[in-house]
Amino acid sequence: MILTERHKELIERIGVFHEHKGMQPLVGRIIGLLLIHEDGEVSFDEIVEQLGVSKSAVSNALTFLQAKDRCVYSTRPGDRKRYFALKLSDWREDFAKELENIAEIQKFIDEVLEVRTEKNHEFNCKMKDFSDFLGFFKKEIPALFERFKRQQA
């Protein structure tokens, strides 16, 4: 696939977005390439060529993506190349896992509030407000999913 300037710009923006989320810049750029590539999968050598980076940098980034369960590779009979693709899973399932994380965060905040003194009342109020919002969010999400399902039908 020949990347247009628009493709390249989009890949770069996706890379910067992921960099701001704490990932290495190349990790985000690989995600961008895998998202926009027409075949949905890209060989190792094509990643190196398209992004203009070293093999070792690509290897490290792909190892990270695989360890985070975001990327998989496949091979083809008679072809020694590995083809990488984003691991596409059920977004609803992924979102449910994120809700579990939110519940865990709320639990930690509540435990922290139990052990804190009233010395910094303003901070405690902000933490309590955040915990209350997380609880509200957890309760509202199932109704939101149901409305979305009805809209899709």
Coordinates of N, CA and C in Angstrom, one line a residue:
M1 N 0.8 -1.2 0.0 CA 0.0 0.0 0.0 C 0.9 1.2 0.0
I2 N 0.6 2.2 -0.8 CA 1.3 3.4 -0.9 C 0.5 4.4 0.0
L3 N 1.3 5.0 1.0 CA 0.7 5.9 1.9 C 0.6 7.3 1.3
T4 N -0.6 7.9 1.4 CA -0.7 9.3 1.0 C -0.3 10.2 2.1
E5 N -0.2 11.5 1.8 CA 0.2 12.5 2.8 C -0.9 12.5 3.9
R6 N -2.1 12.3 3.5 CA -3.2 12.3 4.5 C -3.0 11.1 5.5
H7 N -2.7 9.9 4.9 CA -2.4 8.7 5.7 C -1.2 9.0 6.7
K8 N -0.2 9.5 6.1 CA 1.0 9.8 7.0 C 0.7 10.7 8.1
E9 N -0.1 11.8 7.8 CA -0.5 12.7 8.8 C -1.3 12.1 9.9
L10 N -2.3 11.2 9.5 CA -3.2 10.6 10.4 C -2.4 9.6 11.3
I11 N -1.4 8.9 10.7 CA -0.6 7.9 11.5 C 0.2 8.7 12.5
E12 N 0.7 9.9 12.1 CA 1.5 10.7 13.1 C 0.6 11.2 14.2
R13 N -0.6 11.7 13.9 CA -1.6 12.1 14.9 C -1.9 11.0 15.9
I14 N -2.2 9.8 15.3 CA -2.5 8.7 16.2 C -1.3 8.4 17.1
G15 N -0.1 8.5 16.5 CA 1.1 8.2 17.3 C 1.2 9.2 18.5
V16 N 1.0 10.5 18.2 CA 1.1 11.6 19.2 C 0.0 11.3 20.3
F17 N -1.2 11.0 19.9 CA -2.3 10.7 20.8 C -1.8 9.6 21.8
H18 N -1.3 8.5 21.3 CA -0.8 7.4 22.1 C 0.4 7.8 23.0
E19 N 1.2 8.6 22.4 CA 2.4 9.1 23.2 C 1.9 9.9 24.4
H20 N 0.9 10.7 24.2 CA 0.3 11.5 25.4 C -0.3 10.5 26.4
K21 N -0.7 9.3 26.0 CA -1.2 8.3 26.9 C -0.2 7.5 27.6
G22 N 1.1 7.8 27.3 CA 2.2 7.2 28.0 C 2.9 6.1 27.2
M23 N 2.6 5.9 26.0 CA 3.2 4.9 25.1 C 4.4 5.6 24.4
Q24 N 5.3 4.7 23.9 CA 6.4 5.2 23.1 C 5.8 5.7 21.8
P25 N 6.4 6.7 21.2 CA 5.8 7.3 19.9 C 5.6 6.2 18.8
L26 N 6.6 5.3 18.7 CA 6.5 4.3 17.6 C 5.4 3.4 17.8
V27 N 5.1 3.0 19.0 CA 4.0 2.1 19.3 C 2.7 2.7 18.7
G28 N 2.4 4.0 19.0 CA 1.2 4.7 18.5 C 1.2 4.8 17.0
R29 N 2.4 5.0 16.4 CA 2.5 5.1 14.9 C 2.2 3.7 14.3
I30 N 2.7 2.6 14.9 CA 2.4 1.3 14.4 C 0.9 1.0 14.5
I31 N 0.3 1.4 15.6 CA -1.2 1.3 15.7 C -1.9 2.0 14.6
G32 N -1.4 3.3 14.3 CA -2.0 4.1 13.2 C -1.8 3.4 11.9
L33 N -0.7 2.8 11.6 CA -0.4 2.1 10.3 C -1.4 0.9 10.2
L34 N -1.5 0.2 11.3 CA -2.3 -1.0 11.2 C -3.8 -0.6 11.1
L35 N -4.2 0.5 11.6 CA -5.6 0.9 11.5 C -5.9 1.4 10.1
I36 N -5.0 2.1 9.4 CA -5.3 2.6 8.1 C -5.0 1.7 6.9
H37 N -4.1 0.7 7.2 CA -3.7 -0.2 6.1 C -4.9 -1.0 5.5
E38 N -5.0 -0.9 4.2 CA -6.2 -1.5 3.6 C -6.3 -3.0 3.8
D39 N -5.2 -3.7 4.0 CA -5.2 -5.2 4.2 C -5.5 -5.5 5.6
G40 N -5.4 -4.6 6.5 CA -5.6 -4.9 7.9 C -4.5 -5.6 8.6
E41 N -3.4 -5.9 7.9 CA -2.2 -6.5 8.4 C -1.0 -6.0 7.6
V42 N 0.1 -6.0 8.3 CA 1.3 -5.5 7.7 C 2.5 -6.3 8.0
S43 N 3.4 -6.6 7.1 CA 4.6 -7.4 7.4 C 5.6 -6.5 8.2
F44 N 6.4 -7.2 8.9 CA 7.4 -6.5 9.7 C 8.2 -5.6 8.9
D45 N 8.7 -6.1 7.7 CA 9.5 -5.3 6.8 C 8.8 -4.1 6.3
E46 N 7.5 -4.2 6.0 CA 6.7 -3.1 5.6 C 6.5 -2.0 6.7
I47 N 6.4 -2.5 7.9 CA 6.3 -1.5 9.0 C 7.6 -0.7 9.0
V48 N 8.8 -1.4 8.9 CA 10.1 -0.7 8.9 C 10.1 0.3 7.8
E49 N 9.7 -0.1 6.6 CA 9.8 0.7 5.4 C 8.8 1.9 5.5
Q50 N 7.6 1.6 5.8 CA 6.6 2.6 5.8 C 6.8 3.7 6.8
L51 N 7.3 3.3 8.0 CA 7.5 4.3 9.1 C 8.9 4.8 9.1
G52 N 9.8 4.2 8.3 CA 11.2 4.7 8.3 C 12.0 4.7 9.6
V53 N 11.8 3.5 10.2 CA 12.5 3.3 11.5 C 13.3 2.0 11.5
S54 N 14.1 1.9 12.5 CA 15.0 0.7 12.6 C 14.2 -0.6 12.9
K55 N 14.8 -1.7 12.5 CA 14.2 -3.0 12.8 C 14.1 -3.3 14.3
S56 N 15.1 -2.8 15.0 CA 15.1 -3.1 16.5 C 14.0 -2.3 17.2
A57 N 13.8 -1.0 16.7 CA 12.7 -0.2 17.3 C 11.4 -0.8 17.0
V58 N 11.2 -1.3 15.8 CA 9.9 -2.0 15.4 C 9.7 -3.3 16.2
S59 N 10.8 -4.0 16.4 CA 10.7 -5.3 17.1 C 10.3 -5.0 18.6
N60 N 10.9 -4.0 19.2 CA 10.6 -3.6 20.6 C 9.1 -3.2 20.7
A61 N 8.7 -2.3 19.7 CA 7.3 -1.8 19.8 C 6.3 -3.0 19.6
L62 N 6.6 -3.9 18.6 CA 5.7 -5.0 18.4 C 5.6 -5.9 19.6
T63 N 6.8 -6.1 20.2 CA 6.8 -7.0 21.5 C 5.9 -6.3 22.5
F64 N 6.0 -5.0 22.7 CA 5.2 -4.3 23.7 C 3.7 -4.5 23.3
L65 N 3.3 -4.3 22.1 CA 1.9 -4.4 21.6 C 1.4 -5.8 21.8
Q66 N 2.2 -6.8 21.6 CA 1.8 -8.2 21.8 C 1.7 -8.5 23.3
A67 N 2.6 -8.0 24.1 CA 2.5 -8.2 25.6 C 1.2 -7.5 26.1
K68 N 0.8 -6.4 25.6 CA -0.4 -5.7 26.0 C -1.7 -6.3 25.4
D69 N -1.5 -7.4 24.6 CA -2.6 -8.1 23.9 C -3.3 -7.1 22.9
R70 N -2.6 -6.2 22.3 CA -3.2 -5.3 21.3 C -2.9 -5.7 19.9
C71 N -1.9 -6.6 19.7 CA -1.5 -6.9 18.4 C -1.2 -8.4 18.3
V72 N -1.5 -9.0 17.2 CA -1.2 -10.4 16.9 C -0.5 -10.6 15.6
Y73 N 0.2 -11.7 15.4 CA 0.8 -11.9 14.1 C 0.3 -13.2 13.5
S74 N 0.4 -13.4 12.2 CA 0.1 -14.6 11.6 C 1.2 -14.9 10.5
T75 N 1.2 -16.1 10.1 CA 2.1 -16.5 9.0 C 1.3 -17.1 7.9
R76 N 2.0 -17.3 6.8 CA 1.3 -17.9 5.6 C 2.2 -19.1 5.2
P77 N 1.5 -20.2 4.7 CA 2.3 -21.3 4.2 C 3.3 -20.9 3.1
G78 N 4.5 -21.3 3.3 CA 5.6 -21.0 2.3 C 6.1 -19.6 2.4
D79 N 5.7 -18.9 3.3 CA 6.2 -17.5 3.5 C 6.7 -17.3 4.9
R80 N 8.0 -16.9 5.0 CA 8.6 -16.8 6.3 C 8.3 -15.5 7.0
K81 N 7.6 -14.6 6.4 CA 7.3 -13.3 7.0 C 6.2 -13.5 8.0
R82 N 6.2 -12.6 9.0 CA 5.1 -12.4 10.0 C 4.3 -11.2 9.6
Y83 N 3.0 -11.4 9.7 CA 2.1 -10.3 9.3 C 1.4 -9.9 10.6
F84 N 1.5 -8.6 10.9 CA 0.9 -8.1 12.2 C -0.4 -7.4 11.9
A85 N -1.3 -7.6 12.9 CA -2.6 -6.9 12.8 C -3.0 -6.5 14.2
L86 N -3.9 -5.6 14.3 CA -4.4 -5.2 15.6 C -5.3 -6.3 16.1
K87 N -5.3 -6.6 17.3 CA -6.2 -7.7 17.9 C -7.6 -7.0 18.1
L88 N -8.5 -7.4 17.2 CA -9.8 -6.9 17.3 C -10.7 -7.8 18.1
S89 N -11.1 -7.3 19.2 CA -12.0 -8.1 20.1 C -13.3 -7.3 20.2
D90 N -14.2 -7.9 21.0 CA -15.5 -7.3 21.2 C -15.3 -6.1 22.1
W91 N -15.6 -4.9 21.5 CA -15.4 -3.7 22.2 C -16.3 -3.6 23.5
R92 N -17.4 -4.3 23.5 CA -18.3 -4.4 24.6 C -17.6 -5.1 25.8
E93 N -16.9 -6.2 25.4 CA -16.2 -6.9 26.4 C -15.0 -6.1 27.0
D94 N -14.3 -5.4 26.1 CA -13.2 -4.5 26.6 C -13.8 -3.4 27.5
F95 N -14.9 -2.9 27.1 CA -15.5 -1.8 27.9 C -15.9 -2.4 29.3
A96 N -16.4 -3.6 29.3 CA -16.8 -4.2 30.6 C -15.6 -4.3 31.5
K97 N -14.4 -4.7 30.9 CA -13.2 -4.8 31.7 C -12.8 -3.4 32.2
E98 N -13.0 -2.4 31.4 CA -12.7 -1.0 31.9 C -13.6 -0.6 33.1
L99 N -14.8 -1.1 33.0 CA -15.8 -0.8 34.1 C -15.3 -1.5 35.4
E100 N -14.7 -2.7 35.3 CA -14.1 -3.4 36.4 C -13.0 -2.5 37.0
N101 N -12.2 -1.9 36.1 CA -11.1 -1.1 36.6 C -11.6 0.1 37.3
I102 N -12.7 0.7 36.8 CA -13.3 1.9 37.5 C -13.8 1.5 38.8
A103 N -14.4 0.3 39.0 CA -14.9 -0.2 40.3 C -13.7 -0.3 41.2
E104 N -12.6 -0.8 40.7 CA -11.4 -1.0 41.5 C -10.8 0.4 42.0
I105 N -10.8 1.3 41.1 CA -10.3 2.7 41.4 C -11.2 3.3 42.5
Q106 N -12.6 3.1 42.4 CA -13.5 3.6 43.4 C -13.2 3.0 44.7
K107 N -13.0 1.7 44.7 CA -12.7 1.0 46.0 C -11.5 1.5 46.6
F108 N -10.4 1.8 45.9 CA -9.2 2.3 46.4 C -9.4 3.7 47.0
I109 N -10.1 4.5 46.3 CA -10.4 5.9 46.7 C -11.2 5.8 48.0
D110 N -12.2 5.0 48.1 CA -13.0 4.9 49.3 C -12.1 4.4 50.5
E111 N -11.2 3.5 50.2 CA -10.3 3.0 51.3 C -9.4 4.1 51.8
V112 N -8.9 4.9 50.8 CA -8.0 6.0 51.1 C -8.8 7.0 52.0
L113 N -10.0 7.3 51.6 CA -10.8 8.2 52.4 C -11.0 7.7 53.9
E114 N -11.1 6.4 54.0 CA -11.3 5.8 55.4 C -10.1 6.1 56.3
V115 N -8.9 6.1 55.7 CA -7.7 6.2 56.5 C -7.2 7.6 56.6
R116 N -7.7 8.5 55.8 CA -7.3 10.0 55.9 C -7.9 10.7 57.1
T117 N -7.1 11.6 57.6 CA -7.7 12.5 58.6 C -8.5 13.6 58.0
E118 N -9.1 14.5 58.8 CA -9.8 15.6 58.2 C -8.9 16.8 58.1
K119 N -7.6 16.7 58.2 CA -6.7 17.8 58.1 C -6.8 18.5 56.8
N120 N -7.0 17.8 55.7 CA -7.2 18.5 54.4 C -8.6 18.2 53.9
H121 N -9.5 18.9 54.4 CA -10.9 18.7 54.1 C -11.3 18.9 52.6
E122 N -10.7 19.9 52.0 CA -10.9 20.2 50.6 C -10.5 19.1 49.7
F123 N -9.3 18.5 50.0 CA -8.8 17.4 49.2 C -9.8 16.2 49.4
N124 N -10.1 15.9 50.6 CA -11.1 14.8 50.9 C -12.4 15.0 50.2
C125 N -12.9 16.2 50.2 CA -14.2 16.4 49.5 C -14.0 16.2 48.0
K126 N -12.9 16.5 47.4 CA -12.7 16.3 46.0 C -12.6 14.8 45.7
M127 N -11.9 14.1 46.6 CA -11.8 12.6 46.4 C -13.2 12.0 46.6
K128 N -14.0 12.4 47.5 CA -15.3 11.9 47.7 C -16.2 12.1 46.5
D129 N -16.1 13.3 46.0 CA -16.9 13.7 44.8 C -16.5 12.8 43.6
F130 N -15.2 12.5 43.5 CA -14.8 11.7 42.4 C -15.3 10.2 42.6
S131 N -15.2 9.7 43.8 CA -15.7 8.4 44.1 C -17.2 8.3 43.8
D132 N -18.0 9.4 44.2 CA -19.4 9.4 44.0 C -19.7 9.4 42.5
F133 N -18.9 10.1 41.7 CA -19.1 10.1 40.2 C -18.8 8.7 39.6
L134 N -17.7 8.1 40.1 CA -17.4 6.8 39.6 C -18.6 5.8 39.9
G135 N -19.2 5.9 41.1 CA -20.3 5.0 41.4 C -21.5 5.3 40.5
F136 N -21.8 6.6 40.3 CA -22.8 7.0 39.4 C -22.6 6.5 38.0
F137 N -21.4 6.6 37.5 CA -21.0 6.2 36.2 C -21.3 4.7 36.0
K138 N -20.8 3.9 37.0 CA -21.0 2.4 37.0 C -22.5 2.1 36.9
K139 N -23.3 2.8 37.6 CA -24.8 2.5 37.6 C -25.4 2.9 36.2
E140 N -24.9 3.9 35.6 CA -25.6 4.5 34.4 C -25.2 3.7 33.1
I141 N -24.0 3.1 33.1 CA -23.5 2.5 31.9 C -24.4 1.4 31.4
P142 N -24.9 0.5 32.2 CA -25.8 -0.6 31.6 C -27.0 0.0 30.9
A143 N -27.6 1.1 31.4 CA -28.7 1.7 30.8 C -28.3 2.3 29.4
L144 N -27.1 2.9 29.4 CA -26.6 3.4 28.1 C -26.4 2.3 27.1
F145 N -25.8 1.2 27.5 CA -25.7 0.0 26.6 C -27.0 -0.4 26.1
E146 N -28.0 -0.5 26.9 CA -29.4 -0.9 26.5 C -29.9 0.1 25.5
R147 N -29.8 1.3 25.7 CA -30.3 2.3 24.7 C -29.6 2.2 23.4
F148 N -28.3 1.9 23.5 CA -27.5 1.8 22.2 C -28.0 0.5 21.5
K149 N -28.2 -0.6 22.2 CA -28.7 -1.8 21.5 C -30.1 -1.6 20.8
R150 N -31.0 -0.8 21.5 CA -32.3 -0.5 20.9 C -32.1 0.3 19.7
Q151 N -31.2 1.3 19.7 CA -31.0 2.1 18.6 C -30.4 1.4 17.4
Q152 N -29.6 0.3 17.7 CA -29.0 -0.5 16.6 C -30.0 -1.4 15.9
A153 N -31.1 -1.8 16.7 CA -32.1 -2.7 16.2 C -33.0 -2.1 15.1

